[in-house]
PDB file of C-alpha atoms in Angstrom:
ATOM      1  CA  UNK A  20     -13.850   5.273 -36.551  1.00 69.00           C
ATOM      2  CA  UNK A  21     -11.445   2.689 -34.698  1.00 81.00           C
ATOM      3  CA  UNK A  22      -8.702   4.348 -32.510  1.00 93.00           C
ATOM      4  CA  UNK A  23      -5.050   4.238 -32.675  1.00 97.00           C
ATOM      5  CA  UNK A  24      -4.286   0.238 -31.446  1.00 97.00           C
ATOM      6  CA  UNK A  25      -1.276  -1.426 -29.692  1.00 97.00           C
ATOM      7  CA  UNK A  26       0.027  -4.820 -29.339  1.00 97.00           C
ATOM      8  CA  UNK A  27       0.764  -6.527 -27.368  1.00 97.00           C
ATOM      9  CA  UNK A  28      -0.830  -4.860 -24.290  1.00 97.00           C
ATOM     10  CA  UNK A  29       1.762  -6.138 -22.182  1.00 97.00           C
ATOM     11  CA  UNK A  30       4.825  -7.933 -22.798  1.00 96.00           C
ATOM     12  CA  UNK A  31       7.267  -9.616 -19.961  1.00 98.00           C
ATOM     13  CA  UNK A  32      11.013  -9.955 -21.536  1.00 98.00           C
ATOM     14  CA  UNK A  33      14.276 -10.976 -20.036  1.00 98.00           C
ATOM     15  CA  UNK A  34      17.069  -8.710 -20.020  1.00 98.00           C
ATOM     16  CA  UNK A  35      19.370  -9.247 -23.564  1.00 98.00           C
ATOM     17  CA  UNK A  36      16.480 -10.238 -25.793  1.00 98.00           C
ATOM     18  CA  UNK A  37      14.370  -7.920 -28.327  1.00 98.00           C
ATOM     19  CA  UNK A  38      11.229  -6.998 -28.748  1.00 98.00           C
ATOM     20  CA  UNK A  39       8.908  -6.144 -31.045  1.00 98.00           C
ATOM     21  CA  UNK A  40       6.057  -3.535 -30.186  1.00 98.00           C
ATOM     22  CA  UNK A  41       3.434  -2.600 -33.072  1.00 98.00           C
ATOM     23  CA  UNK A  42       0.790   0.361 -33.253  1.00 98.00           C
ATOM     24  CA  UNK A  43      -2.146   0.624 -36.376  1.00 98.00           C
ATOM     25  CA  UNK A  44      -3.514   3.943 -36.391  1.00 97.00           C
ATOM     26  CA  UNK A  45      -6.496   5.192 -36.964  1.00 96.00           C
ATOM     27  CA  UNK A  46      -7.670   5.216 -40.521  1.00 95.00           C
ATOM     28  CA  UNK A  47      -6.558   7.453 -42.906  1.00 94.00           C
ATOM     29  CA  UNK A  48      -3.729   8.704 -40.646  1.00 95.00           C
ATOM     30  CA  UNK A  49      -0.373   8.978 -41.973  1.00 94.00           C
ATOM     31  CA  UNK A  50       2.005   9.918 -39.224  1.00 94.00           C
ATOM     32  CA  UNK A  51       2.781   8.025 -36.303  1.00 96.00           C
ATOM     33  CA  UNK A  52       5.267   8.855 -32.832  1.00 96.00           C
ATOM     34  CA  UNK A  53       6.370   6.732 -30.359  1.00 97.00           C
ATOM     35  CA  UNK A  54       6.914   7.303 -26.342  1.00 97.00           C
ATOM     36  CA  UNK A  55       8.052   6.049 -23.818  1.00 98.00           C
ATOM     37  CA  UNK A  56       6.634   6.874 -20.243  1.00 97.00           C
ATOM     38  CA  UNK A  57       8.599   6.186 -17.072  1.00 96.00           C
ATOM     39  CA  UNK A  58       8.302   7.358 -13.917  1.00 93.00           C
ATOM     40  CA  UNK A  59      11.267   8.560 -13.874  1.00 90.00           C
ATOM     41  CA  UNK A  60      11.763  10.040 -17.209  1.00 92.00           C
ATOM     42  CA  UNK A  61       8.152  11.184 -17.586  1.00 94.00           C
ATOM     43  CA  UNK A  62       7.321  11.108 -21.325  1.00 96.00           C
ATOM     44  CA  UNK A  63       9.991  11.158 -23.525  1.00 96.00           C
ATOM     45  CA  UNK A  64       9.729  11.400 -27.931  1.00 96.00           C
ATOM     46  CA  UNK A  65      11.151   8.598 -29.309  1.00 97.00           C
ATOM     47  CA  UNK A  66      10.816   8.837 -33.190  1.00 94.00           C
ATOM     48  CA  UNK A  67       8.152   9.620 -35.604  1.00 94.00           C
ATOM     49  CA  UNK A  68       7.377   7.924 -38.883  1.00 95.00           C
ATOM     50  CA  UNK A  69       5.576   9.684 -42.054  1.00 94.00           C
ATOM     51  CA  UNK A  70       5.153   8.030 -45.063  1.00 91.00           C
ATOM     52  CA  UNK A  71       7.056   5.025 -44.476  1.00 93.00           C
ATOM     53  CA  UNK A  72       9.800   7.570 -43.233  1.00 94.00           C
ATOM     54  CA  UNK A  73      11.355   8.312 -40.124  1.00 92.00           C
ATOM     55  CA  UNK A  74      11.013  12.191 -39.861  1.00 91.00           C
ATOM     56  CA  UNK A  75      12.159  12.837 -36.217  1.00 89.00           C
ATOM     57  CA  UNK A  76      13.814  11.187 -33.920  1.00 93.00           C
ATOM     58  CA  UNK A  77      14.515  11.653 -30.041  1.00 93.00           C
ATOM     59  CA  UNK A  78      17.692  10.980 -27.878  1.00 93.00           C
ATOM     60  CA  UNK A  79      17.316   7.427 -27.758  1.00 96.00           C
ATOM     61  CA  UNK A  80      20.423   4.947 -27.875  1.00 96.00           C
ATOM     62  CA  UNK A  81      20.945   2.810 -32.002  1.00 95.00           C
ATOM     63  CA  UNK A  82      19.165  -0.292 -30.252  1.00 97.00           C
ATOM     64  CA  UNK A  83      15.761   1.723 -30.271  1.00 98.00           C
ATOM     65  CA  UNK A  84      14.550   1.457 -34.051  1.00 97.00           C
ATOM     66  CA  UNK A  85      11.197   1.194 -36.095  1.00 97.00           C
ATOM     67  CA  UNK A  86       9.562   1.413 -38.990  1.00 97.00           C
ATOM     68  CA  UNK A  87       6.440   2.140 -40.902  1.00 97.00           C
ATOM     69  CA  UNK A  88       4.332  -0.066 -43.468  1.00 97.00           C
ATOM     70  CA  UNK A  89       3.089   1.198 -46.554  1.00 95.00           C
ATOM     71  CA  UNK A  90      -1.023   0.709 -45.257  1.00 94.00           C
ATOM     72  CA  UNK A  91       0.893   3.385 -42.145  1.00 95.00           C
ATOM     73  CA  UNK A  92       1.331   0.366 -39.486  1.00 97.00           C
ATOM     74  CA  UNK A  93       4.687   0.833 -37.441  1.00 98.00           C
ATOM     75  CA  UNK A  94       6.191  -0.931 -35.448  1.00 98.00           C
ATOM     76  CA  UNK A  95       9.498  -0.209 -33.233  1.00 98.00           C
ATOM     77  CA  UNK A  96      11.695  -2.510 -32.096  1.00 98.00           C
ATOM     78  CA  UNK A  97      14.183  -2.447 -28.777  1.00 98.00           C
ATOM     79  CA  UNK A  98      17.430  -4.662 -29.061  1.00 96.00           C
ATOM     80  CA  UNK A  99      19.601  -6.073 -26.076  1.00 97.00           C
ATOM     81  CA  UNK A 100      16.734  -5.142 -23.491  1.00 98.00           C
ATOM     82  CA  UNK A 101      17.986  -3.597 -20.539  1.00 97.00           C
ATOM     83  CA  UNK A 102      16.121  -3.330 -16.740  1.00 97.00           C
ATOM     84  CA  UNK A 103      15.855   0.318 -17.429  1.00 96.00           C
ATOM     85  CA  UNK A 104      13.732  -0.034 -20.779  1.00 97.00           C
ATOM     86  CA  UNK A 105      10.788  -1.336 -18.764  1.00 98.00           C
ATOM     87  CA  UNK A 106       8.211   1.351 -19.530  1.00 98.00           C
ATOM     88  CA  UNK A 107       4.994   1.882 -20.931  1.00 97.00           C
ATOM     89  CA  UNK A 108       5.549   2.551 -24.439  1.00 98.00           C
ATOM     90  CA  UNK A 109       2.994   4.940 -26.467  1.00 97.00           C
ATOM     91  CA  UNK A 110       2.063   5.345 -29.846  1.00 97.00           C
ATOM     92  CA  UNK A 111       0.259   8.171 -31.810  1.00 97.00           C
ATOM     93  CA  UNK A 112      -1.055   9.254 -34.734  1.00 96.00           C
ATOM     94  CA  UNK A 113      -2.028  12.362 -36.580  1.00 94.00           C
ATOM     95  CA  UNK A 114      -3.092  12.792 -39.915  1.00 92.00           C
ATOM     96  CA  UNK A 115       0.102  14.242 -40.867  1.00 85.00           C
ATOM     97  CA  UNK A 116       3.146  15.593 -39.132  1.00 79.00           C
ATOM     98  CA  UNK A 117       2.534  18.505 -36.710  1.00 80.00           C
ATOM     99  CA  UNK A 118      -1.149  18.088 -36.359  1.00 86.00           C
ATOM    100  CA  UNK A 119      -2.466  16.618 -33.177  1.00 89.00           C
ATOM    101  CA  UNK A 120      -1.915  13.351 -31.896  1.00 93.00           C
ATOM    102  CA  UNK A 121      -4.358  10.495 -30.785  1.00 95.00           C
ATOM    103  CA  UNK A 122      -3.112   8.183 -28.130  1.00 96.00           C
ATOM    104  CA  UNK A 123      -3.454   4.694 -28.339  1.00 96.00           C
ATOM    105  CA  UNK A 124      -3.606   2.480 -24.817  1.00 95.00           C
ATOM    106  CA  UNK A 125       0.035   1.781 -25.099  1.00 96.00           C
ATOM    107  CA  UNK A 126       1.855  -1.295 -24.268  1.00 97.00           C
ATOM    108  CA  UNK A 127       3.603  -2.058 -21.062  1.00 97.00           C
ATOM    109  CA  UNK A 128       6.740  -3.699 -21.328  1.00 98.00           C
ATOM    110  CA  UNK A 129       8.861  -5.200 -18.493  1.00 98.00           C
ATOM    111  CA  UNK A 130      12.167  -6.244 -18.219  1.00 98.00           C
ATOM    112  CA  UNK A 131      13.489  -8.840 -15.826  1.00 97.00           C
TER     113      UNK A 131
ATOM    114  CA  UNK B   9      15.536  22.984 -26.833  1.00 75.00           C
ATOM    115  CA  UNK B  10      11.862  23.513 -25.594  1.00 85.00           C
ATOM    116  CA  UNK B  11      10.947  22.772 -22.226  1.00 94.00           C
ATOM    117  CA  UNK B  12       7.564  22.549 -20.532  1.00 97.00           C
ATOM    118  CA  UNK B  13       7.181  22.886 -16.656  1.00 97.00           C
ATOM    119  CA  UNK B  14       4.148  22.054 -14.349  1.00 97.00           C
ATOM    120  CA  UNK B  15       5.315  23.106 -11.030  1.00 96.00           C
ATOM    121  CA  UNK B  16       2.017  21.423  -9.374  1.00 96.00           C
ATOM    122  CA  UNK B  17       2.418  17.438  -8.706  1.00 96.00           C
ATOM    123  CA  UNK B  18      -0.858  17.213  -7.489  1.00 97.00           C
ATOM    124  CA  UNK B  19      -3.972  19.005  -7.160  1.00 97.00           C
ATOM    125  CA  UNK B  20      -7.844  18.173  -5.637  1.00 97.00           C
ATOM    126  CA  UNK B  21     -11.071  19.955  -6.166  1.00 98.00           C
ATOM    127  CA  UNK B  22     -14.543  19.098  -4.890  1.00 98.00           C
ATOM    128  CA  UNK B  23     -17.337  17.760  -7.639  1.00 97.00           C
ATOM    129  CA  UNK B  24     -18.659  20.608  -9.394  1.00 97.00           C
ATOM    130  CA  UNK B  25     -16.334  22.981  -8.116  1.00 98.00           C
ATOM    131  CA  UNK B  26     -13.553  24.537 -10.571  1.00 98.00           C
ATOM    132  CA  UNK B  27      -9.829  24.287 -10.575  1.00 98.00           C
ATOM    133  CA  UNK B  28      -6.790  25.987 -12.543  1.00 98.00           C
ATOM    134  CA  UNK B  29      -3.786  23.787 -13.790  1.00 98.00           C
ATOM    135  CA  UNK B  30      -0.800  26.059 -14.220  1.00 98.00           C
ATOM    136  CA  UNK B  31       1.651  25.558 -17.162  1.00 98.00           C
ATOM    137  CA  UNK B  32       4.681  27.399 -18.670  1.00 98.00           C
ATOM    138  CA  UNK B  33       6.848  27.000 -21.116  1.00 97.00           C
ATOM    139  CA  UNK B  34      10.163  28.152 -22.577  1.00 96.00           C
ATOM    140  CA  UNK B  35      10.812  28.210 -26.562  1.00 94.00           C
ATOM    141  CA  UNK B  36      12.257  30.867 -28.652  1.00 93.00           C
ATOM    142  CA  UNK B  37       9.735  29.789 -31.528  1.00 93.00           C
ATOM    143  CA  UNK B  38       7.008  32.046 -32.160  1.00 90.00           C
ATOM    144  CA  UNK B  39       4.814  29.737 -34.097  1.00 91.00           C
ATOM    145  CA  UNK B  40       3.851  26.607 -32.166  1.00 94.00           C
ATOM    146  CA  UNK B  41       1.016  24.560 -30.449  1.00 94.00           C
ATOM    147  CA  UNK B  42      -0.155  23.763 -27.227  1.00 96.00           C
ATOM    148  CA  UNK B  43      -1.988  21.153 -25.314  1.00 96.00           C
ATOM    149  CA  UNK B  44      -3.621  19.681 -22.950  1.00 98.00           C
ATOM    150  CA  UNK B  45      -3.576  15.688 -22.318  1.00 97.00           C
ATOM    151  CA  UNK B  46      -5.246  13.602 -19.618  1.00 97.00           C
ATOM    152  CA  UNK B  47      -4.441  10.133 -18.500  1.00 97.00           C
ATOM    153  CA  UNK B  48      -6.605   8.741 -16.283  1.00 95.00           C
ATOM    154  CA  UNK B  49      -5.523   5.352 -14.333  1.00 91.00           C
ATOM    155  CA  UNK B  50      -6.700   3.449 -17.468  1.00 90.00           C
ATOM    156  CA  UNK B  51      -3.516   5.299 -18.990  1.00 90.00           C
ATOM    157  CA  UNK B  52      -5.170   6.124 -22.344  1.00 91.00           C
ATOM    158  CA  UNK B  53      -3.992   9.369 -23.237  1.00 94.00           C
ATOM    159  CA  UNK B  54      -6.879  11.585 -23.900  1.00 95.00           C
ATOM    160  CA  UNK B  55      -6.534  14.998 -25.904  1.00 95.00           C
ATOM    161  CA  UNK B  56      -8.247  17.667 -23.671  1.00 97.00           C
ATOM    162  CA  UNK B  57      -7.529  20.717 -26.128  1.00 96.00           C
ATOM    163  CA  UNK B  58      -5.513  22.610 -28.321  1.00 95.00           C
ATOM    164  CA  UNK B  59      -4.697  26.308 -28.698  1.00 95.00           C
ATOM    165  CA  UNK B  60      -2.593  27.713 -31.916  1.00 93.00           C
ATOM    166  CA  UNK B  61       0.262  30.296 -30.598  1.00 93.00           C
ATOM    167  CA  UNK B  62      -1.142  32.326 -33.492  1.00 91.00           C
ATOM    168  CA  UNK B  63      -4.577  32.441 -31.929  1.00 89.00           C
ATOM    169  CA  UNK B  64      -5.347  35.074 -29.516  1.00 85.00           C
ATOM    170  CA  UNK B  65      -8.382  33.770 -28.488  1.00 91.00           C
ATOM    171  CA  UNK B  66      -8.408  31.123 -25.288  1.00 94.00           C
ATOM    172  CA  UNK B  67      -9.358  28.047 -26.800  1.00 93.00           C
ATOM    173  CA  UNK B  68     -12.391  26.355 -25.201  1.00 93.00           C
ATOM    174  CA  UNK B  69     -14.051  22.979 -25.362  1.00 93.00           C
ATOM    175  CA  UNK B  70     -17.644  21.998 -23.024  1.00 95.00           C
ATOM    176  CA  UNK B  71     -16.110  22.107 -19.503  1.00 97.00           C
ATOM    177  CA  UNK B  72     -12.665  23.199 -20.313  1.00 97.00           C
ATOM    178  CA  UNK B  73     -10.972  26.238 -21.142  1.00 97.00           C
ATOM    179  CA  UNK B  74      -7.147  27.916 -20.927  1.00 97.00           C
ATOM    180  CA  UNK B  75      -5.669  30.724 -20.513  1.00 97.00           C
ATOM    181  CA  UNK B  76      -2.923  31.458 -22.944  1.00 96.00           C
ATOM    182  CA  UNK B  77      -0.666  34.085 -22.532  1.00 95.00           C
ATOM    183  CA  UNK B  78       1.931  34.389 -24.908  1.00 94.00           C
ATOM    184  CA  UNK B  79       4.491  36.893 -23.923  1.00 94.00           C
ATOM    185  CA  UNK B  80       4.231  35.119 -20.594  1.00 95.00           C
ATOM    186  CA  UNK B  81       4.811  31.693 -21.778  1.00 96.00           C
ATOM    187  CA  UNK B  82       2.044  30.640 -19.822  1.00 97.00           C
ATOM    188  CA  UNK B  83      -0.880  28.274 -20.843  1.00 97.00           C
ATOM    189  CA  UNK B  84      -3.419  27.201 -18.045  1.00 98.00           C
ATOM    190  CA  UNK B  85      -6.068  24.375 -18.066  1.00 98.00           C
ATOM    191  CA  UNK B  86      -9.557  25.422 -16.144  1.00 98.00           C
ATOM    192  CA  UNK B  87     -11.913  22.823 -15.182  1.00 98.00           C
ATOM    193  CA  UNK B  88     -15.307  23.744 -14.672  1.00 98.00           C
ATOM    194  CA  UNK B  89     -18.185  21.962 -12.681  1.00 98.00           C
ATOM    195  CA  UNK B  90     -15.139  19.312 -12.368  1.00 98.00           C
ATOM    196  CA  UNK B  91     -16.963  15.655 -12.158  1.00 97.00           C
ATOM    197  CA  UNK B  92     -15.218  12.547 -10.668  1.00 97.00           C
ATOM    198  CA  UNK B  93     -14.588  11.351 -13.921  1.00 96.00           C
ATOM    199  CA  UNK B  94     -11.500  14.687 -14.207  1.00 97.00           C
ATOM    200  CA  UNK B  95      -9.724  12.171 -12.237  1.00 97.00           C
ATOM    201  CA  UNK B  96      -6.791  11.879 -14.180  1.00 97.00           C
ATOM    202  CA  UNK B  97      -3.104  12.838 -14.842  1.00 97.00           C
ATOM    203  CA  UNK B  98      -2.939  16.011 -16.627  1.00 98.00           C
ATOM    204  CA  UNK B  99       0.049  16.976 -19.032  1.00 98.00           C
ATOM    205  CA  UNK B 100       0.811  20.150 -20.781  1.00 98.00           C
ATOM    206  CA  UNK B 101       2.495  19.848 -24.226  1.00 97.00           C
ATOM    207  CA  UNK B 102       4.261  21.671 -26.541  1.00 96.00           C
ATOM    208  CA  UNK B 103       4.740  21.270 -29.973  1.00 94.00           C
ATOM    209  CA  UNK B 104       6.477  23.555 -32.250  1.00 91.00           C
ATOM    210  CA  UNK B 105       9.142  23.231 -35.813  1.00 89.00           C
ATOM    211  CA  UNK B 106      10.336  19.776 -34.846  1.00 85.00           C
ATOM    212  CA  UNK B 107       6.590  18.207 -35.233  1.00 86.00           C
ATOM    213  CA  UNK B 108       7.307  16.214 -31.472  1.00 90.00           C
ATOM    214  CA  UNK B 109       5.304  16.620 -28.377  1.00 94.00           C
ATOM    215  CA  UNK B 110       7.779  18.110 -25.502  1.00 96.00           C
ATOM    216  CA  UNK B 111       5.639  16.987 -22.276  1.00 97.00           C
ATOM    217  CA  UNK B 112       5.825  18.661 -19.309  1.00 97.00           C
ATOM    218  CA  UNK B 113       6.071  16.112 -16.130  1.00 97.00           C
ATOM    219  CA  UNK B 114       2.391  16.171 -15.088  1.00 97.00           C
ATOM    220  CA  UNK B 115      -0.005  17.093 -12.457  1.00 98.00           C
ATOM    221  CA  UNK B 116      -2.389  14.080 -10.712  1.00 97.00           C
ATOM    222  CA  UNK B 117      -5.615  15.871  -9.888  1.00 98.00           C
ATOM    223  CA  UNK B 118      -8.325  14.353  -7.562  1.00 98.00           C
ATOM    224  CA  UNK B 119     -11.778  15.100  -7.894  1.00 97.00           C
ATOM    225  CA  UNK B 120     -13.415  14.923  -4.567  1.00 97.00           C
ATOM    226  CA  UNK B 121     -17.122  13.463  -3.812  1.00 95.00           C
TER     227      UNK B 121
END
């Protein structure tokens, strides 16, 4: 069985623009979290998405948002991009909320 | 709001030898889960291994094992016969009512030739 994939792998942006970051988890898995890893920061919850739902969410400003797709694709999106959003940005999936969560290989995004 | 501390930043152990990865945690939950995640410098996050707070038994998979100890809020990783491949970041993780993993800030462990 595929694992959880992320695209793009990396992703170079300039500081005011958006991006677009999208995860496909593995099959038959319905739930899927974000991350975001800094050094800094460490590993901080972003939101989590169940059934084309978001469920959860972490302390994260409005201009961090996503979705899910009915076939459980997600995608999250980061408006205005600021320096301090560069980060390596995880996504997981479970096969529904609260059990455990696969890792996919994330995708680094930097912000210049 | 839970919090997960792993007061060791970095840790080495020679090949085949074993090593202990301390982690505690604070939560006023009493039904939860913990776990343990590695990351090596690929930065694929790898599950390592999962214990129930209901459980009282130590969960264990091949090489690893922890020590839970719930009144303690304390749940440590043991590597056994540790091969150079353990290389990795290692993060304890908590995950209780909310359904979100609460990470705890990591410890880099080197596995020695």
């Amino acid at each position: 069985k595929a694992g959880v994939t992320q695209t793009p792998r990396y992703l170079i942006k300039t500081r005011g623009q958006q991006v677009t970051l999208s995860c496909s988890p593995i099959s038959g898995h319905r739930s899927v979290s974000w991350y975001q890893q800094t050094p800094g920061q460490g590993l901080q919850f972003l939101f989590e998405y169940f059934s084309e739902t978001q469920r959860n969410k972490g302390n994260f400003p409005g201009r961090f948002s996503g979705r899910q797709f009915s076939n459980s694709r997600s995608e999250m999106n980061v408006s205005t991009l600021e320096l301090g959003d560069s980060a390596l940005y995880l996504c997981a999936s479970s096969l529904s909320q609260g059990d455990e969560q696969y890792f996919g290989p994330g995708t680094r995004l930097t912000v210049t | 709001a839970q919090t997960v501390t792993q007061s060791q930043p970095e840790m080495s152990v020679q090949e085949a030898e074993t090593v202990t990865l301390s982690c505690t945690y604070d939560t006023s939950e009493s039904n939860y889960y913990l776990f343990w995640y590695k990351q090596p410098p690929s930065r694929q996050m790898i599950l390592v291994i999962r214990q129930e707070a209901y459980k009282q038994q130590n969960a264990t998979e091949n090489r690893f094992s922890v020590n839970f100890q719930k009144a303690a809020k304390s749940f440590s990783l043991k590597i056994s016969d540790s091969q150079l491949g353990d290389t990795a970041m290692y993060f304890c993780a908590f995950m209780g009512s909310a359904r979100q993993l609460t990470f705890g800030s990591g410890t880099q462990l080197t596995v020695l030739p």
